[in-house]
Amino acid sequence: MIKAIKTFGKYLMLMGKTFTIPERMRMFFKQYLKEMEQLGVNSIGIVLLISFFIGAVITIQIKTNIESAWMPRWTVGYVTREIMLLEFSSSIMCLILAGKVGSNIASELGTMRVTQQIDALEIMGVNSANYLILPKIMAMLTMIPILVIFSIFSGIIGAFCTCWFGGILNAVDLEYGIQYEFKEWFVWSGIIKSFFFAFIISSVSSFFGYTVEGGSIEVGKASTDAVVCCSVLILFSDLILSKILA
Amino acid sequence: MIEIRNIEKQFEGKTILSNINATFANGMTNLIIGQSGSGKTVLMKCIVGLLVPDHGEILYDGRNFVHMGKKEKKQIQKEVGMIFQSAALFDSMSVLENVMFPLDMFSNDTQHKRIDRAMFCLDRVNLKGAENKFPGEISGGMQKRVAIARAIALNPRYLFCDEPNSGLDPKTSLVIDNLIHGITKEYSMTTIINTHDMNSVMGIGEKVIFIQEGKKEWEGTKDCIFTSQNKKLSDFIFASDLLQKVKKMEINNMKD
């Protein structure tokens, strides 16, 4: 317990060091654009791919498992939309991104730490936490909501593909279900949740990477710990946020 | 000039540095030598501010680095260049970007002037033509030279080198030593080098400090090493048969 409190204290101190005004705005924006590309744009492919197949699979599963004469035909579209909007595209997608982006951030910063690149920045008089971590957090806060929207669209397209190419159900019924009692708030709720998850992924992974001590084995361990910790925190905060935003 | 007074450092109750005093003069290559684990790197980290000593003072031209505020510390850090054992180049940046980094961060010059300055520094370390390569594409010796170019980009007053010849062949080590020595004289910097490379000690050791088990055991010049009566120093420096023969020859030459 004491170790956990100490670790949380160290995390807060690192965030304190991170959230300061950048010394050179020009350098900050350069890093910010680079991180947006590395952490966000490079994740678009995997987000579209996974969301497309999950959207298609949800449609097939709902159709085959809840088919009943009592059930309206548009139910499949309605349920698929709600699952994609409320949970998959925000929470589950961020869990997947915690694995991809979280390990990337932790191993990058960890390697910089053990090869003394962070020490080199500190000796030059650069606030290394601000220079390295702040652009990552800002880039994630910018890109993750965009990825969530991409994920929603890709999932819905996946659902339609099961109609067009699989003949699972009528595309008109699916479309009616997707539009049935649509609440705009659910999209906003997913986006709001994604901001929290983006902050968790970027800041927690950065903390694990930045505070590595040792060599390559410790970098690998920090990378794994970062993914596990991010996943647990995302699930826990999802529980709280779902209650608050419901 | 850098002065260190009564520096002490402990880790988890274990004393790493004990009451170290030394003065490092301007325009001279000052060497800190000692076995692995003797406390050389900890001492250097204390001097540059990566570690805070438990006790003692570090004076940069009379300015007490240990007790000054963040702003003043930052000002001194801008006057410091450091070359790490592993070169510590930024992997994601090209050679030119690495050298330009301190200029981009702290200089108010135009982009054109910054590039010119970085190219001048690369030329000074004989690396013109390698500016677009990445650290992973160049040899260890070249990486060290890029690190030197990056360290001198902002015309530092103080240069620190932590085992600059580590992992290099003797010929490349000589090139690096001569480069550091030349730059020290050219810019009249206070240079401190951590090393256990005896070629460096004999070649550029204008002032040598020998540390063992966290204590300063000996201080002198490279020429005094041969005549020193300090047994610990002799055991460390002349550990091999070859170096013992060199010592005998050198003493005989002095007698003649």
mmCIF file with all atom_site columns, C-alpha atoms in Angstrom, chain B residues 28 86 113 144 180:
data_model
loop_
_atom_site.group_PDB
_atom_site.id
_atom_site.type_symbol
_atom_site.label_atom_id
_atom_site.label_alt_id
_atom_site.label_comp_id
_atom_site.label_asym_id
_atom_site.label_entity_id
_atom_site.label_seq_id
_atom_site.pdbx_PDB_ins_code
_atom_site.Cartn_x
_atom_site.Cartn_y
_atom_site.Cartn_z
_atom_site.occupancy
_atom_site.B_iso_or_equiv
_atom_site.pdbx_formal_charge
_atom_site.auth_seq_id
_atom_site.auth_comp_id
_atom_site.auth_asym_id
_atom_site.auth_atom_id
_atom_site.pdbx_PDB_model_num
ATOM 1 C CA . MET B 1 28  ? 43.026 22.268 -19.167 1.00 0.00 ? 28  MET B CA 1
ATOM 2 C CA . SER B 1 86  ? 27.086 5.824  -24.851 1.00 0.00 ? 86  SER B CA 1
ATOM 3 C CA . LYS B 1 113 ? 22.430 30.718 -38.879 1.00 0.00 ? 113 LYS B CA 1
ATOM 4 C CA . LYS B 1 144 ? 31.226 10.150 -30.199 1.00 0.00 ? 144 LYS B CA 1
ATOM 5 C CA . ILE B 1 180 ? 38.659 16.961 -26.876 1.00 0.00 ? 180 ILE B CA 1
#
